[in-house]
Short mmCIF file of C-alpha atoms and ligand atoms in Angstrom, two decimals:
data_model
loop_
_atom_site.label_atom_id
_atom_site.label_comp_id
_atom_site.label_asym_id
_atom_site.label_seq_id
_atom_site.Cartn_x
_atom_site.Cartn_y
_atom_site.Cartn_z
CA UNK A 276 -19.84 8.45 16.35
CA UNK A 277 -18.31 10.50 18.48
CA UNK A 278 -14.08 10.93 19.70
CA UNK A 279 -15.30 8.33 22.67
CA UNK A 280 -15.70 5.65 20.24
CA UNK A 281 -12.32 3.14 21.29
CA UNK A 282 -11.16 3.08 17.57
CA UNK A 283 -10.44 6.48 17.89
CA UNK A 284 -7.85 5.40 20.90
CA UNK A 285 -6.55 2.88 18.83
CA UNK A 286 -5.60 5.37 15.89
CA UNK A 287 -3.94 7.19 18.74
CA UNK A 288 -1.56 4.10 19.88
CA UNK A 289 -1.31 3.24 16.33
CA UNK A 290 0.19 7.13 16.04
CA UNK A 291 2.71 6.42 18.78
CA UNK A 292 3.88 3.19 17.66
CA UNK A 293 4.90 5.16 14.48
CA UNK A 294 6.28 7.37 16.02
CA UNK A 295 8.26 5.53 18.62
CA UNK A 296 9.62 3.29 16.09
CA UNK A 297 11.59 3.61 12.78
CA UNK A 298 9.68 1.88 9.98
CA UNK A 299 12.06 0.04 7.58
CA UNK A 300 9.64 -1.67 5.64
CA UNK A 301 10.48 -0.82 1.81
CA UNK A 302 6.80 -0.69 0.64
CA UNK A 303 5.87 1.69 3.42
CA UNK A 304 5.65 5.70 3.66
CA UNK A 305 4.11 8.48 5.58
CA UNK A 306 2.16 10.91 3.30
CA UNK A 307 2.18 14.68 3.71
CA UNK A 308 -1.19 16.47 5.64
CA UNK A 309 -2.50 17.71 2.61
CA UNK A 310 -2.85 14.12 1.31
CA UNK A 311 -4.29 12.70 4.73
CA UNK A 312 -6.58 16.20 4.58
CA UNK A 313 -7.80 14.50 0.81
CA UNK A 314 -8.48 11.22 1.51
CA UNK A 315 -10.68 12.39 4.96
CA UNK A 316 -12.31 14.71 2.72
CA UNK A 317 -16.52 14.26 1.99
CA UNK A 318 -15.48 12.82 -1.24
CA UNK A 319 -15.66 9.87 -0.25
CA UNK A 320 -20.00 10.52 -0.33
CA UNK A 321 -20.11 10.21 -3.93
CA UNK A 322 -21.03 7.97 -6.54
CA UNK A 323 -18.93 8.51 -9.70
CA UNK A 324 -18.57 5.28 -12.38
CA UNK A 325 -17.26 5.21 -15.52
CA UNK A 326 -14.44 8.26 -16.67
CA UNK A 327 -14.75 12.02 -16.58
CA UNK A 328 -17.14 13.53 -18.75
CA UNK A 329 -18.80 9.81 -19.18
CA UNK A 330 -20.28 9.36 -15.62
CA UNK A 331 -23.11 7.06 -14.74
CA UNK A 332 -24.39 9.07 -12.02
CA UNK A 333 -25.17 13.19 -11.57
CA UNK A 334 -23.27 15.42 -9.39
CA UNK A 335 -20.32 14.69 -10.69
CA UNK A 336 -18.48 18.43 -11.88
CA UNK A 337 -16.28 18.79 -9.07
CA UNK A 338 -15.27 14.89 -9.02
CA UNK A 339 -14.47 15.24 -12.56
CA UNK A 340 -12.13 17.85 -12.05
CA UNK A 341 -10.62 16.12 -9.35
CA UNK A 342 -9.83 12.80 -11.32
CA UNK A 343 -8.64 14.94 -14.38
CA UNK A 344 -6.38 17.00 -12.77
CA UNK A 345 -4.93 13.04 -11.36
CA UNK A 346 -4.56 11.92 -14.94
CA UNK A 347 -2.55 14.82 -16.23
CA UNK A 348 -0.46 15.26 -13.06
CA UNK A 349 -0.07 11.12 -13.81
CA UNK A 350 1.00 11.60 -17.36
CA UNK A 351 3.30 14.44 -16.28
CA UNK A 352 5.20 12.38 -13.98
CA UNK A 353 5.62 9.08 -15.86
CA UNK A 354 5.85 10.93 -19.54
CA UNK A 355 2.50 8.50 -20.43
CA UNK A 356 0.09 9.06 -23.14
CA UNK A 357 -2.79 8.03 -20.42
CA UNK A 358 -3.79 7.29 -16.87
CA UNK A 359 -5.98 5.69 -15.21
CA UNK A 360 -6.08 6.40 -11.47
CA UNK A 361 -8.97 4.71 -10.56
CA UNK A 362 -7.26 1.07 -9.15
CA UNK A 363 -7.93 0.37 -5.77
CA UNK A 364 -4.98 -1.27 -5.14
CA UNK A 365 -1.77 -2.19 -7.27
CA UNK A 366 -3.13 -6.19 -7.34
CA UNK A 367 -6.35 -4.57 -9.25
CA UNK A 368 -4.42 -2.72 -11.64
CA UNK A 369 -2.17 -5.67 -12.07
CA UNK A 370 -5.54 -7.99 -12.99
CA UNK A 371 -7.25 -5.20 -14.86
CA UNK A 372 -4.15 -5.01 -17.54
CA UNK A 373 -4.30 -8.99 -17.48
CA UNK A 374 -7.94 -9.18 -18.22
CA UNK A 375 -7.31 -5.92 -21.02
CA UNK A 376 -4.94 -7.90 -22.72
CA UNK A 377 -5.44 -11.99 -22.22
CA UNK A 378 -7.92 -14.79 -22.83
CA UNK A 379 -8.46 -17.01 -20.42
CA UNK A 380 -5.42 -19.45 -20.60
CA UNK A 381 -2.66 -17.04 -22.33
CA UNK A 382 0.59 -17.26 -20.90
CA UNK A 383 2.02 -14.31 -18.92
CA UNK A 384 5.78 -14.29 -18.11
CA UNK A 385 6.89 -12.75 -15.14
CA UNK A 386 9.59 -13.34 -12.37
CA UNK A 387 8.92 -15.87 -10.00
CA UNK A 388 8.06 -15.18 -6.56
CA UNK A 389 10.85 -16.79 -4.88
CA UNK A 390 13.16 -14.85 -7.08
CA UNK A 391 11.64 -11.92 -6.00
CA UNK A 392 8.17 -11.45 -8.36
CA UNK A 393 4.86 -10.70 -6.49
CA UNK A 394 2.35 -12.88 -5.61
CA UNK A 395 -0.16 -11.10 -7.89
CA UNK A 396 2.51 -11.97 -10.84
CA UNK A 397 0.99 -15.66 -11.01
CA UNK A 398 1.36 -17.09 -8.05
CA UNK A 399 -1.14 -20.22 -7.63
CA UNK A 400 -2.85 -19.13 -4.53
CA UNK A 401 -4.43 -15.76 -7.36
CA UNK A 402 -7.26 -15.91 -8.95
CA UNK A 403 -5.41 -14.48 -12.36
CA UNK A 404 -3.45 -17.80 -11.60
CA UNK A 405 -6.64 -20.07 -12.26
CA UNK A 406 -7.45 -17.80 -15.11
CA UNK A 407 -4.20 -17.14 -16.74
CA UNK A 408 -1.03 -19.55 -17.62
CA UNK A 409 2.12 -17.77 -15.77
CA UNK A 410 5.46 -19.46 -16.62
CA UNK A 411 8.39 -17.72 -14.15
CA UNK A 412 11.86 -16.55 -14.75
CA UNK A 413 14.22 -15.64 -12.20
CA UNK A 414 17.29 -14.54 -11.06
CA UNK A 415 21.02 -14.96 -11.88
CA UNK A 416 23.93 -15.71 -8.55
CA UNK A 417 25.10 -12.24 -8.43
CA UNK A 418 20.77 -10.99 -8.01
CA UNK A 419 19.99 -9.85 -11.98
CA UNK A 420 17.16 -10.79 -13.90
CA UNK A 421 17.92 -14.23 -15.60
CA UNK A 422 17.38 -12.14 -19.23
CA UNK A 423 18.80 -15.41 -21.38
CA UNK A 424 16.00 -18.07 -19.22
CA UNK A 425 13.74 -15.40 -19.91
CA UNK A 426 14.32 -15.22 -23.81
CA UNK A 427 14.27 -19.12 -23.65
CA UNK A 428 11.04 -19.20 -22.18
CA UNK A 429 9.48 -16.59 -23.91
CA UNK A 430 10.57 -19.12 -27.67
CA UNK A 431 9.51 -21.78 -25.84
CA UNK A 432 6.07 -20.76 -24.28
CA UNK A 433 5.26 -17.75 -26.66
CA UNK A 434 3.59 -15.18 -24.20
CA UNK A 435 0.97 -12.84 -24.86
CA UNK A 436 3.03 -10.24 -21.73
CA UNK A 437 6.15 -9.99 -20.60
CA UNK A 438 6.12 -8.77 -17.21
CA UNK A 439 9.02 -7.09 -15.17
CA UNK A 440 8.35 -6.46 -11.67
CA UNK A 441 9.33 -7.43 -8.41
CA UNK A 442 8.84 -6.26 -4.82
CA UNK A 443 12.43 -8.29 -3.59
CA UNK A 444 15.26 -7.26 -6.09
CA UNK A 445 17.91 -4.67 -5.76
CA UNK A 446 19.16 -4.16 -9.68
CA UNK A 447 17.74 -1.85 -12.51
CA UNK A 448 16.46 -3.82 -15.01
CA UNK A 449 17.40 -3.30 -18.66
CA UNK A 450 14.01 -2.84 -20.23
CA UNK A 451 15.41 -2.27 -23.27
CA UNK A 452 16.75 -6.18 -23.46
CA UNK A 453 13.19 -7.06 -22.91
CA UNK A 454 11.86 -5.36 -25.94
CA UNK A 455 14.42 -6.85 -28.08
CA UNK A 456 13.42 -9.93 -26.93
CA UNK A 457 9.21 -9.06 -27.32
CA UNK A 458 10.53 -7.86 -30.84
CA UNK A 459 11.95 -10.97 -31.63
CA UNK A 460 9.65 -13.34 -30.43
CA UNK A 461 6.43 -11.36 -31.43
CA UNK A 462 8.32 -11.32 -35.00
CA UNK A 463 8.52 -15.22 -34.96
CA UNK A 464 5.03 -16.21 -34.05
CA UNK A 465 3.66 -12.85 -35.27
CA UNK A 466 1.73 -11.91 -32.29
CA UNK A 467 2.03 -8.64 -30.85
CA UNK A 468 3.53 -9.12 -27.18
CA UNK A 469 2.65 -6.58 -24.65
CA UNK A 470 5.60 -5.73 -22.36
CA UNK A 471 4.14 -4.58 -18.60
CA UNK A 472 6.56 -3.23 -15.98
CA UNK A 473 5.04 -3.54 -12.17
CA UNK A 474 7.14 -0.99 -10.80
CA UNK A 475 4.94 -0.62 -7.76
CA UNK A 476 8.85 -0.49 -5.64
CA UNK A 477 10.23 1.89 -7.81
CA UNK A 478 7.73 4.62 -8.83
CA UNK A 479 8.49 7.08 -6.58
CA UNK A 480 12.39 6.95 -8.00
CA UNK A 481 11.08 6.84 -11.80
CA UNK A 482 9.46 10.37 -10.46
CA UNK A 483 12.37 11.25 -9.08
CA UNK A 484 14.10 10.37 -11.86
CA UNK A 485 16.76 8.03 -10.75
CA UNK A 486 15.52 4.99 -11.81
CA UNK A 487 14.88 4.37 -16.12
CA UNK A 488 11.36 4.70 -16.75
CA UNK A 489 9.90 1.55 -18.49
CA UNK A 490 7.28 3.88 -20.49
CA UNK A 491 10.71 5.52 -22.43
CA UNK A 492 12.15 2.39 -23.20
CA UNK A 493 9.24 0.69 -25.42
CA UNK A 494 6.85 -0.73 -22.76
CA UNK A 495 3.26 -0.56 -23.48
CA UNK A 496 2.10 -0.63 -19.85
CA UNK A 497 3.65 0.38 -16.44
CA UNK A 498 1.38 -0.45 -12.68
CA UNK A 499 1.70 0.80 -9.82
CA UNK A 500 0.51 1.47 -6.40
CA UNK A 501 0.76 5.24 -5.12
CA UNK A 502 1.57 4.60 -1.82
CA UNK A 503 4.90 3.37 -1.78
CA UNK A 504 7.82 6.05 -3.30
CA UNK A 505 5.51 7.92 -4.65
CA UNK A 506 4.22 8.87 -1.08
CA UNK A 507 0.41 9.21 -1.98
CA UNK A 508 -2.83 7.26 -0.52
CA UNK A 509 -2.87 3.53 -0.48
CA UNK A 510 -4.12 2.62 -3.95
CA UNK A 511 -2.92 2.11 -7.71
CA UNK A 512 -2.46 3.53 -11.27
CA UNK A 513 -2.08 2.32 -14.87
CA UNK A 514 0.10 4.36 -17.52
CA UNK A 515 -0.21 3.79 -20.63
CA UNK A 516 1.24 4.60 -24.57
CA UNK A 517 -0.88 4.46 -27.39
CA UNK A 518 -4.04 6.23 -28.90
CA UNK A 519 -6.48 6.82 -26.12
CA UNK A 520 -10.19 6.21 -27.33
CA UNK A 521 -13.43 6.54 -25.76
CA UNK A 522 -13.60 4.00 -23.04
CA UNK A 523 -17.52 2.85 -24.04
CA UNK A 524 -17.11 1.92 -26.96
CA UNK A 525 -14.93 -1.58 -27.78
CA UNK A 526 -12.17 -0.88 -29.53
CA UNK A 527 -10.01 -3.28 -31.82
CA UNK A 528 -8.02 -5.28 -29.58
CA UNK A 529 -4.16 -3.82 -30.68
CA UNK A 530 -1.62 -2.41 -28.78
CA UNK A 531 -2.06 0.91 -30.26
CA UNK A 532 -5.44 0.67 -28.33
CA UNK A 533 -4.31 -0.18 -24.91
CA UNK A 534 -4.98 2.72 -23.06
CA UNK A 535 -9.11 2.32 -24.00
CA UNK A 536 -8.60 -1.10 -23.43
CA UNK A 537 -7.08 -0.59 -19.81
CA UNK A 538 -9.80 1.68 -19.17
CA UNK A 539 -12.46 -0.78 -20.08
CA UNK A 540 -11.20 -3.49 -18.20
CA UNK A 541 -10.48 -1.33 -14.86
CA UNK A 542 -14.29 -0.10 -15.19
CA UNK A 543 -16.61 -1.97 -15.47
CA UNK A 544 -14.19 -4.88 -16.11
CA UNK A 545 -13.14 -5.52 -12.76
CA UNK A 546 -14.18 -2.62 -10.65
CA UNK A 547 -17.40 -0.61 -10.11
CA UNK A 548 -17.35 3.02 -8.36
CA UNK A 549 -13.97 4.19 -7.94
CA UNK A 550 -12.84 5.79 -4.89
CA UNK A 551 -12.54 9.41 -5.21
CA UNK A 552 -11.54 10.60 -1.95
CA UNK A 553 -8.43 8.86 -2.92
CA UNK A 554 -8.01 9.92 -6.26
CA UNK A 555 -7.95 13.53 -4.82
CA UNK A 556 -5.25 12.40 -2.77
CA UNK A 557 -3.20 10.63 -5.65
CA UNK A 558 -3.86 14.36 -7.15
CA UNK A 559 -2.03 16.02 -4.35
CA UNK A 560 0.60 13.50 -3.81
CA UNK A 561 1.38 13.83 -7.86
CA UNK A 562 1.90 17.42 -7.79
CA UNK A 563 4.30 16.79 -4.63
CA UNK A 564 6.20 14.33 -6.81
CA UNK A 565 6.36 16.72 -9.46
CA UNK A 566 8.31 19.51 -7.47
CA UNK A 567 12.32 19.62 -7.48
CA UNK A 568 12.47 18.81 -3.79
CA UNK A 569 10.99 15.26 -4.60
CA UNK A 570 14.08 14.65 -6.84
CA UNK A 571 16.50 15.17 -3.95
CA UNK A 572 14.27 12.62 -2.11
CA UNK A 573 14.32 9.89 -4.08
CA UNK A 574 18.11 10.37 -4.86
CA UNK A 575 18.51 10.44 -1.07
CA UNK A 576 16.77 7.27 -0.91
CA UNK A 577 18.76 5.54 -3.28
CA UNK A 578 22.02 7.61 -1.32
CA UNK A 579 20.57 6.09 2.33
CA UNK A 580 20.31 2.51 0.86
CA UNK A 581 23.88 2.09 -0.50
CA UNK A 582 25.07 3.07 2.74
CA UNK A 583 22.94 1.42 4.81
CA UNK A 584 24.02 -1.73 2.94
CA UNK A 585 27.71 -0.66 2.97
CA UNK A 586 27.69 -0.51 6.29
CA UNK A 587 25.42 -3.86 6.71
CA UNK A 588 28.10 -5.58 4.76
CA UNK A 589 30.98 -4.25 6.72
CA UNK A 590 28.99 -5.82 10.37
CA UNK A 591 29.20 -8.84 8.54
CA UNK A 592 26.16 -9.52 6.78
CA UNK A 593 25.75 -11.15 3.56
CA UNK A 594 23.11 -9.42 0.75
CA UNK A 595 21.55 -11.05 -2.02
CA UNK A 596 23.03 -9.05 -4.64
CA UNK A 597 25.61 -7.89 -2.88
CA UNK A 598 23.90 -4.63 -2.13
CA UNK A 599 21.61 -2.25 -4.01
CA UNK A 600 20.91 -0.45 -6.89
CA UNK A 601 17.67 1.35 -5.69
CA UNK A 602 15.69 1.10 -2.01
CA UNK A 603 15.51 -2.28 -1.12
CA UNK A 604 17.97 -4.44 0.90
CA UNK A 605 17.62 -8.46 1.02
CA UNK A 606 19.66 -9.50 4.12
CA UNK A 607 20.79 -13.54 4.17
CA UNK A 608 20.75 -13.89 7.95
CA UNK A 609 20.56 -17.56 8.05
CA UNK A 610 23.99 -17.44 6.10
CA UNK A 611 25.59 -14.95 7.83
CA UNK A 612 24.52 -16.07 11.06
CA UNK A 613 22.54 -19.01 11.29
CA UNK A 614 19.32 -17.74 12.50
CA UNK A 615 16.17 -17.30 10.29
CA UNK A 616 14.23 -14.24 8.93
CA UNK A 617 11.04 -14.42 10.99
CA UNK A 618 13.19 -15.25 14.72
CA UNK A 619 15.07 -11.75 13.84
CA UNK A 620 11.98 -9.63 12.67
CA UNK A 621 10.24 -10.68 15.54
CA UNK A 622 13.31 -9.18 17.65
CA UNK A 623 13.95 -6.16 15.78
CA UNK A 624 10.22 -5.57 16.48
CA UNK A 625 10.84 -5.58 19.93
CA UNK A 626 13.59 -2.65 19.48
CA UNK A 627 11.03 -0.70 17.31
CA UNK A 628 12.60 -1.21 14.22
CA UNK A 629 10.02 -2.72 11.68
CA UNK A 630 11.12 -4.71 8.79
CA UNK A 631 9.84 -8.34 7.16
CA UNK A 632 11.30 -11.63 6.86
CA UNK A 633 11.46 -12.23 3.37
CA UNK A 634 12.33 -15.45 1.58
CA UNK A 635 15.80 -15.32 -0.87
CA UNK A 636 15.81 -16.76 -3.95
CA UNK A 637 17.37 -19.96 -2.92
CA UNK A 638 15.48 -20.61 -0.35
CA UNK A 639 13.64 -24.31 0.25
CA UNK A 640 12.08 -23.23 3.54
CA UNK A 641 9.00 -21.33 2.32
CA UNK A 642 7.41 -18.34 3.16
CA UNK A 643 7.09 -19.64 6.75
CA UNK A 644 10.84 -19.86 7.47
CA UNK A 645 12.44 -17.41 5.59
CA UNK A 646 15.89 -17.20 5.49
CA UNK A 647 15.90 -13.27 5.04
CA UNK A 648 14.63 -10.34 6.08
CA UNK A 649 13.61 -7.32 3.71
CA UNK A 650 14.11 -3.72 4.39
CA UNK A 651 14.62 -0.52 2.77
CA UNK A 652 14.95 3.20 3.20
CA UNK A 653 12.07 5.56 1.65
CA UNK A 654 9.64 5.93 5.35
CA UNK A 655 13.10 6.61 6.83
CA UNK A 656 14.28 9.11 4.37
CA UNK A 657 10.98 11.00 4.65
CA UNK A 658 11.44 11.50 8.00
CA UNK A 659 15.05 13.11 7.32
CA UNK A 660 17.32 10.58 8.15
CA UNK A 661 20.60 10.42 6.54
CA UNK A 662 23.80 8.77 6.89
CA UNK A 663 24.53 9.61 10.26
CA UNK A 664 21.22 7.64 11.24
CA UNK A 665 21.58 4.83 8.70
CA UNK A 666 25.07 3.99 10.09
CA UNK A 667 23.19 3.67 14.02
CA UNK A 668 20.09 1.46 12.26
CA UNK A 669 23.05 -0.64 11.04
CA UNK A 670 24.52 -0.48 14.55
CA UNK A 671 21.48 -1.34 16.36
CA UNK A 672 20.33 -3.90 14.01
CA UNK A 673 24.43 -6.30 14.60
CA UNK A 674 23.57 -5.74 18.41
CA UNK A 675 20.07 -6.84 18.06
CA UNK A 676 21.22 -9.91 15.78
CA UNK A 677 23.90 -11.02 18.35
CA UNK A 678 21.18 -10.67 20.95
CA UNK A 679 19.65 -13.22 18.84
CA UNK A 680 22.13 -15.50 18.40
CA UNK A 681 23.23 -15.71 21.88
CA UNK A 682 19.69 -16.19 22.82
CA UNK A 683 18.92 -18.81 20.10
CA UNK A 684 15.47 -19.56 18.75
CA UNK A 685 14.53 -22.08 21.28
CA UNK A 686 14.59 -20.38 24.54
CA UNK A 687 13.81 -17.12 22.80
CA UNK A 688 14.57 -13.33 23.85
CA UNK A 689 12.45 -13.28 27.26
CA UNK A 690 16.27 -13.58 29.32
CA UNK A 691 17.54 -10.54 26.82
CA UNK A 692 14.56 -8.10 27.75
CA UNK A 693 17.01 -5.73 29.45
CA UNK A 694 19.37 -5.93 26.66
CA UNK A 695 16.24 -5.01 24.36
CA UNK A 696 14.94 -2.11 26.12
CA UNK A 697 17.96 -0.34 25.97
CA UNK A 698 18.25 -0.46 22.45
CA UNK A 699 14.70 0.31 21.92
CA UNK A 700 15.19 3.23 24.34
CA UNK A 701 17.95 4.57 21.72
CA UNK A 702 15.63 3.51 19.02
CA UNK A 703 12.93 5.87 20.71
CA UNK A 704 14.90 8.99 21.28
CA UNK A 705 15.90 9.15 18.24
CA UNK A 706 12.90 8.68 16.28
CA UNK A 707 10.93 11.13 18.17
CA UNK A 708 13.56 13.45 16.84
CA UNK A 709 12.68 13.01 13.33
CA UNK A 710 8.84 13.45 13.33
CA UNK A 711 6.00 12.40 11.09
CA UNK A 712 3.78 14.49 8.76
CA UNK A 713 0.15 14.40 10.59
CA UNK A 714 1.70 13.22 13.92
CA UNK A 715 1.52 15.95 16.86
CA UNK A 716 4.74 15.42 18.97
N1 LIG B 166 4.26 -5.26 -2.77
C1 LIG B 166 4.22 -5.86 -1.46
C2 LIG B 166 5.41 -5.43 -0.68
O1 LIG B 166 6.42 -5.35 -1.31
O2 LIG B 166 5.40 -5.25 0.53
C3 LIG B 166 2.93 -5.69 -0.86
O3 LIG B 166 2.02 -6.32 -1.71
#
């Protein structure tokens, strides 16, 4: 292959676009060189399954100090007893602690995905859905977990996890009320319950430390992926607290045991050789999220999010929630302005600002006509905007809306192009002021 070959051209547009553009998509980042320099690295040539120090194949002294040094930067971060950073993704590390814990047909609570769970929390179209009975709580008026349907279903339907988690929902949960409610209900039908937080959304502020950490507050389990706020490759991670045992030999299925039994169910359970290249990257990005200067990132996360949504609110939009507690913004547009999620993503795209159309909890027209749209602020922040900045996005994202609604879905924005590019023009300049980690200018 050589730099002829047209993907290579395609990486380059790909580069511009993110460039160009201002990403506001809360699940997004842009990692620092020395992670992109890890996960290009020749790692990815080897053949490493099972642990460190237990490896089906030779040649493995180097990887095994690669993944090691992961698992203790890991435990640093999240103050865990053990990690294991060999998930692909954050919907494998999700099944892996299903399949660790549950028999086929155990119930799992989690949130619901219209209230703002994830599909890999039990929705029908999953495979753990066929496997695995979820039963969903959800979410109060004012945007809060639902934490009295929640204790009612957990008497009712006697889980073997409680699951908090979410990728649309702007609150802190109170972990703590969860375990009281585990407690309680594991005390009744005298079943140990294991408590799971998904905080795929949130790790990178857990890190940060402004955000409680699930692992100090009596959860078992926490999942995550590493490419989110904690700014790493594109992948996942499971942290765990109890007494970590050697991951070939079965241990007795307790809680005390769940980090061997994690281990055991992410290999060979459900995965077979794990992907090293990017576990030297999750190394580097978890030393990055160690120093001090990540804590003034994630604070300035959370700082750029209640102002963007201040300022939101003051153009006249309505939020689920009626703001935010950490990165994430739900916008109602369809209340606020009669137009639906998907119409406006499609024209903020146009302006280079990227975001999703997201269903709210209330909604009855389905994923396909969303009444929302998601954003939220971490890409941005690592770029260095601040609150000057957030208060133009805001700007730019009422004129782009009233393009919208003068336009109306039906004969679209072709007639508004002008308007368009000269937003997208401001969009543009300043962007390329703010550049990207990897990306020349
Ligand atoms: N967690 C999803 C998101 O929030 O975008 C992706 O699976």
């Amino acid at each position: 292959m050589t730099t002829q070959d047209p993907v290579f051209n395609i990486i380059a547009a790909e580069e511009k676009r993110q460039s160009e553009g201002l990403e506001l998509i809360p699940s997004e980042n842009y990692v620092s060189e020395n992670v992109l320099q890890a996960m290009g690295s020749v790692l990815t040539n080897k053949y490493s399954e099972g642990y460190p120090g237990r490896r089906y194949y030779g040649g493995n002294e180097h990887v095994d100090q690669i993944e090691n040094l992961a698992i203790e930067r890991a435990k640093q971060l999240f103050h865990a007893d053990h990690a294991n950073v060999q998930p692909h993704s954050g919907a494998n590390a999700n099944e892996a602690v299903y399949f660790a814990w549950c028999q086929p047909g155990d119930t799992i609570l989690a949130m619901s995905l219209p209230a703002g769970g994830h599909l890999t929390h039990g929705s029908p179209v999953t495979r753990s859905a066929k496997i695995y009975n979820f039963v969903g709580y959800g979410v109060t008026e004012d945007g809060d977990i639902d934490y009295d349907e929640m204790e009612r279903l957990a008497r009712e339907h006697h889980p073997r996890i409680i699951l908090v988690g979410y990728s649309a929902f702007m609150k802190l949960p109170d972990f703590d009320r969860v375990k009281k409610i585990a407690d309680e209900v594991g005390q009744e039908t005298g079943e140990e319950i294991l408590l799971m937080a998904d905080m795929a959304h949130v790790a990178g502020l857990i890190a940060g430390g402004v955000h409680p950490n699930p692992l100090e507050h009596g959860f078992h389990v926490m999942t995550s992926t590493t490419h989110k706020t904690l700014r790493g490759p594109r992948g996942g991670i499971i942290l765990t607290m109890g007494k970590v045992g050697n991951p070939l030999r079965k241990p007795e299925h307790t809680l005390e045991n769940i980090p061997t039994l994690v281990d055991r169910a992410v290999f060979p359970g459900t995965q077979g050789g794990p992907l090293e290249h990017i576990i030297a990257a999750k190394a580097v990005a978890f030393e990055e999220d160690l120093q001090p200067e990540f804590r003034e990132y994630a604070a300035a996360i959370v700082e750029n999010a209640r102002v963007l949504a201040a300022e939101l609110q003051r153009l006249g939009f309505t939020l689920q929630g009626n703001g935010t507690e950490n990165h994430l913004i739900l916008v109602n547009v369809k209340d606020s302005f009669g137009i639906d999620g998907k119409f406006y993503e499609t024209a903020l795209d146009q302006v280079g600002l990227t975001l999703n159309a997201n269903a709210l909890p209330t909604d009855k027209g389905g994923a396909f006509r969303p009444s929302g749209v998601r954003l939220g602020t971490p890409a941005a922040t690592t770029r260095g905007l601040r609150t000057e900045e957030m208060l133009k996005l805001a700007g730019w994202m009422r004129r782009v809306l009233d393009i919208c609604v003068a336009a109306g879905e039906e004969a679209g924005l072709d007639a508004h192009e002008p308007e368009l590019a000269a937003i997208r023009a401001e969009v543009k300049q300043l962007a390329l002021n703010f550049p990207i980690p990897g990306i020349k200018a």
